[in-house]
Amino acid sequence: MPLIPTTKPRLNISQQLANSLRDMIFEGDLGAGERINEVHLSEALGVSRTPLREALTLLVAEEAMINIPRRGFFVRELTRREFEDLYPIRSILDPEALRLSGIPSVGSFATLERLNVEIRDATDMKTRVSLDDAWHLELVSGCENQILIGLIMNFMNRFRRYGLAFARERKVIETANQEHVEIIHALRADEMDEACETLRKNLTSNKDPILAWLDERQDLEG
Amino acid sequence: MPLIPTTKPRLNISQQLANSLRDMIFEGDLGAGERINEVHLSEALGVSRTPLREALTLLVAEEAMINIPRRGFFVRELTRREFEDLYPIRSILDPEALRLSGIPSVGSFATLERLNVEIRDATDMKTRVSLDDAWHLELVSGCENQILIGLIMNFMNRFRRYGLAFARERKVIETANQEHVEIIHALRADEMDEACETLRKNLTSNKDPILAWLDERQDLEG
DNA sequence: TAATTGCGTACTGTATGCAGTATGCCACTA
DNA sequence: TAGTGGCATACTGCATACAGTACGCAATTA
């Protein structure tokens, strides 16, 4: 009898709901700043309020929601402030993970190059963003520090909301695919420092257009 | 009528419970690996299971608990693996926050020096750890990146469990107080790079004794 | 004696009901 | 007409009840 079950036990409803709600936020079904009506939403999803509230609580801790006592749950706003704050952190997390990973394996190099082609060919922004995230995860796949990887994935999710919300209004960002090539090139040459520096640049390549869009948005409200 | 209430609304029971449970974990009232019996614990705390489960869910996202479907909530184990993984991350987060903070203000320097004296004079490990955390927070108090500060506080909490559990068995760690002096000295001389480097060292000063203790512990089990 | 099956117990997961609070609307007043 | 107060409504916060599942123990068999 294994202490840790070999097959992953099926998720309970709360955990499934957390995944669904996360997707609904990405898709824009739950808009930024929107208030959650627990009764309506639970009925719409065909569950009761208890597991829904637990799922919302999980998202609060992920910073995707906020909970104001006696007023309820709200989808977190997209703010210039948060967006700007995320960058310097991600810019140190990813290179650190790359250093810990070391030079990629032969198979990993192949995957990185394959993904890079797929990114270039992707037509819609949603798959492009997914593939870009997959590329960055593959880049640090040799990193055994699961806490660091978990952090990076959380930051990916937080960035993704901005990228997708932007894309809904502005179609596509021409992500700097060339930098991925440069990073691979540097790693093949065993130039870790150079790879990290290019990676740091690559991580901020989307910044300006989205910042400009956020400012416009702000102006419309104010 | 302000949109955002000026006085902070009182916390609801779930949020209060999360704070209590966090303290109970620090105090060792809830031991590492311990299974939570929701009925017993909710009765002991004088609340019902619903807010307790919401509080536990919050702690799951903080990595203080884990939730195995249909088996319940467990206090996270203290493992060599987690402890080692935390270090490289904290070692890049704190210096980055210090850089973003810039050179401390006059008042901040004073606070840092006052705290340093208090750390030296502290007799028990619990206040020593608290004061050390306060010192490190003061060091980065000029940092306006709240997400980064929040991350650092989360890592402090995770380290604290190890420090306190160690202290319960081994009394006191002689924390390298001298490094704090060196950091202050470097900052007064406007030597940010040197300060960051010393900070990075200081953050790992507790590592070895606690690692050795974790290994012993592991041996006893295996 | 060791292994295995079946059952009872105890616990988690979810639904639901009730109490208390926030909020918006309407009437009333200046 | 603008501003204020009170009331109705709808929503959240919490307790509780019930259903389904995991787990340990005993009985049974080899």
Coordinates of C-alpha atoms (C1' of nucleotides) in Angstrom, one line a residue:
Chain A
M1 CA 0.0 0.0 0.0
P2 CA 1.7 3.2 -1.2
L3 CA 1.6 6.2 1.2
I4 CA 1.4 8.5 -1.8
P5 CA -1.2 7.3 -4.3
T6 CA 0.3 6.4 -7.7
T7 CA -2.7 7.7 -9.7
K8 CA -3.6 11.3 -9.0
P9 CA -6.9 11.3 -7.1
R10 CA -9.6 13.2 -9.0
L11 CA -10.1 16.8 -8.0
N12 CA -13.0 17.8 -5.9
I13 CA -15.4 20.4 -7.2
S14 CA -13.7 23.4 -5.5
Q15 CA -10.5 22.7 -7.3
Q16 CA -12.2 22.1 -10.6
L17 CA -14.1 25.3 -10.2
A18 CA -10.9 27.2 -9.4
N19 CA -9.5 26.0 -12.8
S20 CA -12.7 27.0 -14.6
L21 CA -12.9 30.4 -13.0
R22 CA -9.2 31.1 -13.9
D23 CA -10.1 30.3 -17.5
M24 CA -13.2 32.4 -17.4
I25 CA -11.0 35.3 -16.2
F26 CA -8.6 34.8 -19.0
E27 CA -11.4 34.5 -21.6
G28 CA -12.9 37.7 -20.3
D29 CA -16.1 36.0 -19.2
L30 CA -15.3 37.5 -15.9
G31 CA -14.2 41.0 -16.5
A32 CA -11.6 43.0 -14.5
G33 CA -13.2 44.6 -11.5
E34 CA -16.4 42.6 -11.9
R35 CA -18.3 41.7 -8.7
I36 CA -19.1 38.0 -8.2
N37 CA -22.7 37.2 -7.4
E38 CA -22.3 33.9 -5.7
V39 CA -25.9 32.8 -6.1
H40 CA -26.1 33.5 -9.8
L41 CA -22.7 32.2 -10.6
S42 CA -23.2 29.0 -8.6
E43 CA -26.5 28.3 -10.4
A44 CA -24.9 29.1 -13.8
L45 CA -22.2 26.5 -13.0
G46 CA -24.6 24.0 -11.6
V47 CA -23.0 23.8 -8.1
S48 CA -23.8 25.2 -4.7
R49 CA -22.2 28.2 -3.1
T50 CA -19.9 26.3 -0.7
P51 CA -17.5 24.9 -3.2
L52 CA -17.7 28.1 -5.3
R53 CA -16.7 30.1 -2.3
E54 CA -13.7 27.8 -1.7
A55 CA -12.7 28.1 -5.3
L56 CA -12.9 31.9 -5.1
T57 CA -10.8 31.8 -1.9
L58 CA -8.1 29.9 -3.7
L59 CA -8.1 32.6 -6.4
V60 CA -7.8 35.3 -3.8
A61 CA -4.6 33.8 -2.6
E62 CA -3.4 33.6 -6.2
E63 CA -4.1 37.3 -6.5
A64 CA -6.7 36.8 -9.2
M65 CA -9.5 37.9 -7.0
I66 CA -10.0 40.1 -3.9
N67 CA -12.5 39.5 -1.1
I68 CA -13.9 42.5 0.7
P69 CA -15.6 41.5 3.9
R70 CA -19.4 41.6 3.7
R71 CA -19.2 42.9 0.1
G72 CA -18.0 39.8 -1.5
F73 CA -15.5 38.7 -4.2
F74 CA -14.3 40.9 -7.0
V75 CA -12.2 40.1 -10.0
R76 CA -8.9 42.0 -9.6
E77 CA -8.5 45.1 -11.7
L78 CA -5.8 45.4 -14.3
T79 CA -3.7 48.3 -13.2
R80 CA -0.6 50.0 -14.6
R81 CA 0.9 49.7 -11.1
E82 CA 0.6 45.9 -10.9
F83 CA 1.7 45.4 -14.5
E84 CA 4.9 47.5 -13.9
D85 CA 5.6 45.8 -10.6
L86 CA 5.5 42.3 -12.2
Y87 CA 8.3 43.0 -14.6
P88 CA 11.3 43.4 -12.4
I89 CA 10.4 40.3 -10.5
R90 CA 9.9 38.1 -13.5
S91 CA 13.1 39.5 -14.9
I92 CA 15.1 38.1 -12.1
L93 CA 13.1 34.8 -11.6
D94 CA 13.5 33.5 -15.1
P95 CA 17.2 34.0 -15.5
E96 CA 17.8 32.5 -12.1
A97 CA 15.8 29.5 -13.1
L98 CA 17.8 29.3 -16.3
R99 CA 21.1 29.4 -14.4
L100 CA 19.9 26.6 -12.1
S101 CA 18.8 24.6 -15.2
G102 CA 22.2 24.8 -16.9
I103 CA 22.6 24.2 -20.6
P104 CA 19.6 22.4 -22.0
S105 CA 19.7 18.8 -23.1
V106 CA 19.7 17.8 -26.8
G107 CA 16.0 17.0 -26.6
S108 CA 15.2 20.3 -24.9
F109 CA 17.0 22.2 -27.7
A110 CA 14.9 20.4 -30.2
T111 CA 11.7 21.2 -28.4
L112 CA 12.7 24.9 -28.0
E113 CA 13.3 25.2 -31.8
R114 CA 10.1 23.4 -32.6
L115 CA 8.0 25.6 -30.3
N116 CA 9.7 28.6 -31.8
V117 CA 8.4 27.7 -35.3
E118 CA 4.9 27.1 -33.9
I119 CA 5.0 30.5 -32.3
R120 CA 5.9 32.2 -35.6
D121 CA 3.1 30.4 -37.4
A122 CA 0.4 30.9 -34.7
T123 CA -2.4 33.1 -36.1
D124 CA -4.4 34.0 -33.0
M125 CA -3.0 35.7 -29.9
K126 CA -4.3 33.1 -27.5
T127 CA -2.3 30.2 -28.8
R128 CA 0.6 32.5 -29.4
V129 CA 0.6 33.4 -25.7
S130 CA 0.3 29.8 -24.7
L131 CA 3.1 28.7 -26.9
D132 CA 5.3 31.5 -25.7
D133 CA 4.7 30.4 -22.1
A134 CA 5.5 26.8 -23.0
W135 CA 8.7 28.0 -24.6
H136 CA 9.8 29.8 -21.5
L137 CA 8.9 26.8 -19.3
E138 CA 10.8 24.5 -21.6
L139 CA 13.8 26.8 -21.3
V140 CA 13.9 26.3 -17.5
S141 CA 12.8 22.6 -17.6
G142 CA 16.1 21.5 -16.2
C143 CA 15.5 23.5 -13.0
E144 CA 14.8 21.2 -10.1
N145 CA 13.6 24.0 -7.9
Q146 CA 9.9 23.4 -8.0
I147 CA 9.1 26.4 -5.8
L148 CA 10.9 28.7 -8.3
I149 CA 9.0 27.1 -11.2
G150 CA 5.7 27.5 -9.4
L151 CA 6.4 31.2 -8.9
I152 CA 7.2 31.7 -12.5
M153 CA 4.0 29.9 -13.5
N154 CA 2.0 32.2 -11.2
F155 CA 3.6 35.2 -12.8
M156 CA 2.9 33.9 -16.3
N157 CA -0.8 33.7 -15.3
R158 CA -0.8 37.2 -14.0
F159 CA 0.9 38.5 -17.2
R160 CA -1.5 36.5 -19.4
R161 CA -4.5 38.5 -18.2
Y162 CA -2.9 41.7 -19.5
G163 CA -1.8 40.1 -22.8
L164 CA -5.2 38.6 -23.5
A165 CA -7.2 41.7 -22.5
F166 CA -4.9 43.8 -24.7
A167 CA -5.3 41.3 -27.6
R168 CA -9.1 41.4 -27.4
E169 CA -9.0 45.0 -28.3
R170 CA -5.8 45.3 -30.4
K171 CA -5.5 41.9 -32.1
V172 CA -1.9 40.8 -32.0
I173 CA 1.5 41.7 -30.5
E174 CA 4.4 40.9 -32.8
T175 CA 6.4 39.1 -30.1
A176 CA 10.1 39.4 -30.5
N177 CA 10.7 35.9 -31.8
Q178 CA 14.2 36.7 -32.8
E179 CA 15.3 36.9 -29.2
H180 CA 14.4 33.3 -28.6
V181 CA 16.8 32.4 -31.4
E182 CA 19.5 34.5 -29.8
I183 CA 19.0 32.8 -26.5
I184 CA 19.2 29.3 -28.0
H185 CA 22.3 30.4 -29.9
A186 CA 24.0 31.7 -26.8
L187 CA 23.2 28.5 -24.9
R188 CA 24.6 26.3 -27.7
A189 CA 27.8 28.4 -27.4
D190 CA 27.8 27.8 -23.6
E191 CA 27.4 31.6 -23.0
M192 CA 25.1 31.5 -20.0
D193 CA 25.5 35.1 -19.0
E194 CA 24.6 36.3 -22.5
A195 CA 21.6 34.0 -22.6
C196 CA 20.4 35.4 -19.3
E197 CA 20.8 39.0 -20.4
T198 CA 18.9 38.4 -23.7
L199 CA 16.2 36.5 -21.7
R200 CA 15.8 39.5 -19.4
K201 CA 15.3 41.7 -22.5
N202 CA 12.9 39.3 -24.1
L203 CA 10.7 39.2 -21.0
T204 CA 10.1 42.9 -21.2
S205 CA 9.5 43.0 -25.0
N206 CA 5.7 43.3 -24.7
K207 CA 5.8 46.0 -22.0
D208 CA 5.5 49.2 -24.0
P209 CA 2.4 48.6 -26.2
I210 CA 0.5 47.1 -23.2
L211 CA 1.5 50.1 -21.0
A212 CA 0.3 52.5 -23.6
W213 CA -3.0 50.7 -23.9
L214 CA -3.4 50.7 -20.1
D215 CA -2.8 54.4 -20.0
E216 CA -5.5 55.0 -22.7
R217 CA -7.9 52.9 -20.7
Q218 CA -7.2 54.8 -17.5
D219 CA -7.8 58.1 -19.4
L220 CA -11.2 56.9 -20.6
E221 CA -12.3 56.2 -17.0
G222 CA -10.8 59.3 -15.4
Chain B
M1 CA -19.2 58.5 -0.2
P2 CA -15.8 57.0 -0.8
L3 CA -15.6 54.0 -3.2
I4 CA -12.9 52.5 -1.1
P5 CA -13.7 52.6 2.6
T6 CA -11.3 54.7 4.6
T7 CA -11.4 52.6 7.7
K8 CA -10.5 49.0 7.1
P9 CA -13.6 46.8 7.5
R10 CA -13.2 44.2 10.2
L11 CA -12.1 40.8 9.0
N12 CA -14.5 38.0 8.7
I13 CA -14.0 34.8 10.6
S14 CA -12.3 33.0 7.8
Q15 CA -9.6 35.6 7.5
Q16 CA -9.1 35.8 11.3
L17 CA -8.9 32.0 11.4
A18 CA -6.2 32.0 8.7
N19 CA -4.1 34.3 10.9
S20 CA -4.7 32.1 14.0
L21 CA -3.8 28.9 12.1
R22 CA -0.7 30.5 10.8
D23 CA 0.4 31.3 14.3
M24 CA -0.5 27.8 15.5
I25 CA 1.8 26.4 12.9
F26 CA 4.6 28.7 13.9
E27 CA 4.0 27.8 17.6
G28 CA 4.1 24.1 16.8
D29 CA 0.5 23.7 18.0
L30 CA -0.1 22.2 14.6
G31 CA 2.9 20.0 13.9
A32 CA 4.5 19.4 10.5
G33 CA 2.7 16.7 8.6
E34 CA -0.2 16.7 11.0
R35 CA -3.6 15.9 9.6
I36 CA -6.4 18.4 10.4
N37 CA -9.6 17.0 11.8
E38 CA -12.1 19.6 10.8
V39 CA -14.7 18.7 13.3
H40 CA -12.4 18.7 16.3
L41 CA -10.5 21.8 15.3
S42 CA -13.6 23.8 14.5
E43 CA -15.1 22.9 17.9
A44 CA -11.8 23.7 19.6
L45 CA -11.8 27.1 18.0
G46 CA -15.5 27.7 18.6
V47 CA -16.5 28.1 14.9
S48 CA -18.2 25.9 12.3
R49 CA -16.5 23.9 9.6
T50 CA -17.3 26.3 6.8
P51 CA -15.1 29.3 7.7
L52 CA -12.4 26.9 9.0
R53 CA -12.3 25.2 5.6
E54 CA -12.1 28.6 3.9
A55 CA -9.2 29.5 6.2
L56 CA -7.4 26.3 5.4
T57 CA -7.9 26.9 1.7
L58 CA -6.2 30.2 2.1
L59 CA -3.2 28.5 3.8
V60 CA -3.0 25.9 1.0
A61 CA -2.3 28.7 -1.5
E62 CA 0.3 30.1 0.9
E63 CA 1.9 26.7 0.8
A64 CA 1.5 26.2 4.6
M65 CA -1.0 23.4 4.1
I66 CA -1.8 20.9 1.4
N67 CA -5.2 19.5 0.6
I68 CA -5.5 15.9 -0.7
P69 CA -9.0 15.3 -2.1
R70 CA -11.2 13.2 0.1
R71 CA -8.4 12.8 2.7
G72 CA -8.4 16.4 3.9
F73 CA -6.0 19.1 5.0
F74 CA -2.5 18.4 6.2
V75 CA 0.2 20.8 7.6
R76 CA 3.0 20.9 5.1
E77 CA 6.1 18.9 6.0
L78 CA 9.4 20.5 6.7
T79 CA 11.7 19.0 4.1
R80 CA 15.4 19.5 3.2
R81 CA 14.2 19.9 -0.4
E82 CA 11.9 22.8 0.3
F83 CA 14.4 24.5 2.7
E84 CA 17.2 24.4 0.1
D85 CA 14.9 25.6 -2.7
L86 CA 13.8 28.6 -0.7
Y87 CA 17.3 30.0 -0.4
P88 CA 18.3 30.8 -4.0
I89 CA 15.0 32.6 -4.5
R90 CA 15.2 34.7 -1.4
S91 CA 18.8 35.5 -2.3
I92 CA 17.6 37.3 -5.4
L93 CA 14.4 38.8 -4.2
D94 CA 15.8 40.7 -1.2
P95 CA 18.7 42.3 -3.1
E96 CA 16.4 43.3 -5.9
A97 CA 14.1 44.9 -3.4
L98 CA 17.1 46.7 -1.9
R99 CA 18.1 48.0 -5.3
L100 CA 14.6 49.3 -6.0
S101 CA 14.6 50.9 -2.5
G102 CA 17.8 52.8 -3.1
I103 CA 19.8 54.2 -0.2
P104 CA 17.7 54.3 3.0
S105 CA 16.5 57.6 4.5
V106 CA 18.0 59.1 7.6
G107 CA 15.1 57.8 9.7
S108 CA 15.4 54.3 8.2
F109 CA 19.1 54.1 9.0
A110 CA 18.3 55.0 12.6
T111 CA 15.6 52.3 12.7
L112 CA 18.0 49.7 11.3
E113 CA 20.6 50.5 13.9
R114 CA 18.1 50.4 16.7
L115 CA 16.7 47.0 15.6
N116 CA 20.2 45.7 15.3
V117 CA 20.8 46.4 19.0
E118 CA 17.5 44.8 19.9
I119 CA 18.4 41.7 17.9
R120 CA 21.7 41.4 19.8
D121 CA 20.0 41.7 23.1
A122 CA 17.1 39.4 22.4
T123 CA 17.2 36.3 24.7
D124 CA 14.7 34.0 23.1
M125 CA 14.7 32.7 19.5
K126 CA 11.1 33.8 18.8
T127 CA 11.6 37.5 19.3
R128 CA 15.0 37.2 17.7
V129 CA 13.5 35.8 14.5
S130 CA 10.8 38.5 14.5
L131 CA 13.3 41.3 14.9
D132 CA 15.5 39.9 12.2
D133 CA 12.5 39.8 9.9
A134 CA 11.6 43.3 10.9
W135 CA 15.2 44.4 10.1
H136 CA 15.1 42.9 6.7
L137 CA 11.7 44.5 6.0
E138 CA 13.0 47.9 7.1
L139 CA 16.0 47.5 4.8
V140 CA 13.6 47.3 1.8
S141 CA 11.0 49.7 3.2
G142 CA 11.7 52.2 0.4
C143 CA 10.7 49.7 -2.2
E144 CA 7.3 50.6 -3.7
N145 CA 6.9 47.3 -5.5
Q146 CA 4.2 45.8 -3.2
I147 CA 4.2 42.5 -5.0
L148 CA 7.8 42.0 -4.4
I149 CA 7.5 42.9 -0.7
G150 CA 4.5 40.5 -0.5
L151 CA 6.7 37.7 -1.9
I152 CA 9.5 38.4 0.5
M153 CA 7.0 38.3 3.4
N154 CA 5.7 34.9 2.2
F155 CA 9.2 33.6 2.1
M156 CA 9.9 34.9 5.6
N157 CA 7.0 33.0 6.8
R158 CA 8.2 29.8 5.2
F159 CA 11.7 30.2 6.6
R160 CA 10.3 31.0 10.0
R161 CA 8.8 27.6 10.4
Y162 CA 12.2 26.0 10.0
G163 CA 13.9 28.5 12.3
L164 CA 11.3 28.1 15.0
A165 CA 11.1 24.3 14.8
F166 CA 14.9 24.1 15.0
A167 CA 14.9 26.5 18.0
R168 CA 12.4 24.4 19.9
E169 CA 15.0 21.6 19.9
R170 CA 18.3 23.4 19.8
K171 CA 17.6 26.7 21.6
V172 CA 19.4 29.5 19.7
I173 CA 21.2 30.3 16.5
E174 CA 23.9 32.9 16.8
T175 CA 22.7 34.9 13.8
A176 CA 25.5 36.8 12.1
N177 CA 24.7 40.2 13.4
Q178 CA 27.9 41.6 12.1
E179 CA 26.7 41.4 8.5
H180 CA 23.9 43.7 9.3
V181 CA 26.5 46.3 10.4
E182 CA 28.4 45.7 7.2
I183 CA 25.3 46.2 5.1
I184 CA 24.5 49.5 6.8
H185 CA 28.1 50.6 6.4
A186 CA 28.1 49.9 2.7
L187 CA 24.9 51.7 2.2
R188 CA 26.1 54.8 4.1
A189 CA 29.1 54.7 1.7
D190 CA 26.7 54.5 -1.3
E191 CA 28.1 51.1 -2.2
M192 CA 24.9 49.4 -3.4
D193 CA 26.6 46.4 -5.1
E194 CA 28.6 45.6 -2.0
A195 CA 25.5 45.9 0.2
C196 CA 23.6 43.5 -2.0
E197 CA 26.4 41.0 -2.0
T198 CA 26.7 41.1 1.8
L199 CA 22.9 40.8 2.1
R200 CA 23.0 37.8 -0.1
K201 CA 25.5 36.2 2.2
N202 CA 23.5 37.2 5.3
L203 CA 20.4 35.6 4.0
T204 CA 22.1 32.2 3.9
S205 CA 23.9 32.5 7.3
N206 CA 21.4 30.2 9.1
K207 CA 21.5 27.6 6.4
D208 CA 24.0 25.0 7.6
P209 CA 23.0 24.4 11.2
I210 CA 19.3 24.0 10.1
L211 CA 20.3 21.7 7.2
A212 CA 22.3 19.5 9.6
W213 CA 19.3 19.3 11.9
L214 CA 17.0 18.4 9.1
D215 CA 19.3 15.6 8.0
E216 CA 19.4 14.2 11.6
R217 CA 15.7 14.3 11.7
Q218 CA 15.4 12.5 8.3
D219 CA 17.8 9.8 9.6
L220 CA 15.6 9.2 12.7
E221 CA 12.6 8.6 10.5
G222 CA 14.3 6.5 7.8
Chain C
dT1 C1' 0.6 -17.1 11.1
dA2 C1' 0.1 -14.2 7.1
dA3 C1' -2.9 -12.4 3.7
dT4 C1' -7.3 -10.8 2.1
dT5 C1' -12.0 -9.5 2.1
dG6 C1' -16.0 -7.3 4.2
dC7 C1' -18.0 -4.2 7.2
dG8 C1' -18.5 -0.4 10.5
dT9 C1' -17.0 4.0 11.7
dA10 C1' -15.5 8.5 11.1
dC11 C1' -14.3 12.0 8.2
dT12 C1' -14.6 15.0 4.2
dG13 C1' -17.4 17.2 0.4
dT14 C1' -21.5 19.5 -0.8
dA15 C1' -26.1 21.5 -0.3
dT16 C1' -29.1 24.3 2.0
dG17 C1' -31.2 27.4 5.4
dC18 C1' -31.0 31.4 8.3
dA19 C1' -29.3 35.7 10.2
dG20 C1' -27.1 40.0 9.6
dT21 C1' -25.4 43.6 6.7
dA22 C1' -24.7 46.5 2.6
dT23 C1' -27.0 48.9 -1.1
dG24 C1' -30.2 51.2 -3.9
dC25 C1' -34.5 53.4 -4.3
dC26 C1' -38.2 56.3 -3.1
dA27 C1' -40.3 59.6 -0.3
dC28 C1' -39.8 63.7 2.1
dT29 C1' -37.8 68.2 3.1
dA30 C1' -35.5 72.5 2.4
Chain D
dT1 C1' -34.2 70.6 -7.8
dA2 C1' -30.7 68.9 -4.7
dG3 C1' -29.9 66.6 -0.6
dT4 C1' -31.1 63.5 3.2
dG5 C1' -33.3 59.7 5.8
dG6 C1' -35.6 55.4 6.1
dC7 C1' -37.0 51.2 4.3
dA8 C1' -37.1 47.1 1.3
dT9 C1' -34.3 43.9 -1.0
dA10 C1' -30.7 41.1 -2.2
dC11 C1' -26.5 39.4 -1.0
dT12 C1' -22.8 37.6 1.9
dG13 C1' -21.3 35.0 6.2
dC14 C1' -21.9 31.2 8.9
dA15 C1' -24.1 27.0 10.7
dT16 C1' -25.8 22.7 10.0
dA17 C1' -27.5 18.5 7.8
dC18 C1' -26.8 14.8 4.7
dA19 C1' -24.4 11.9 1.4
dG20 C1' -20.5 9.6 -0.2
dT21 C1' -15.8 8.0 0.5
dA22 C1' -11.6 6.4 2.9
dC23 C1' -9.6 3.7 6.4
dG24 C1' -9.0 0.5 10.2
dC25 C1' -10.3 -3.7 12.3
dA26 C1' -11.9 -8.0 12.7
dA27 C1' -13.2 -12.3 10.7
dT28 C1' -12.1 -15.7 7.4
dT29 C1' -9.3 -18.5 4.6
dA30 C1' -5.2 -20.7 3.1

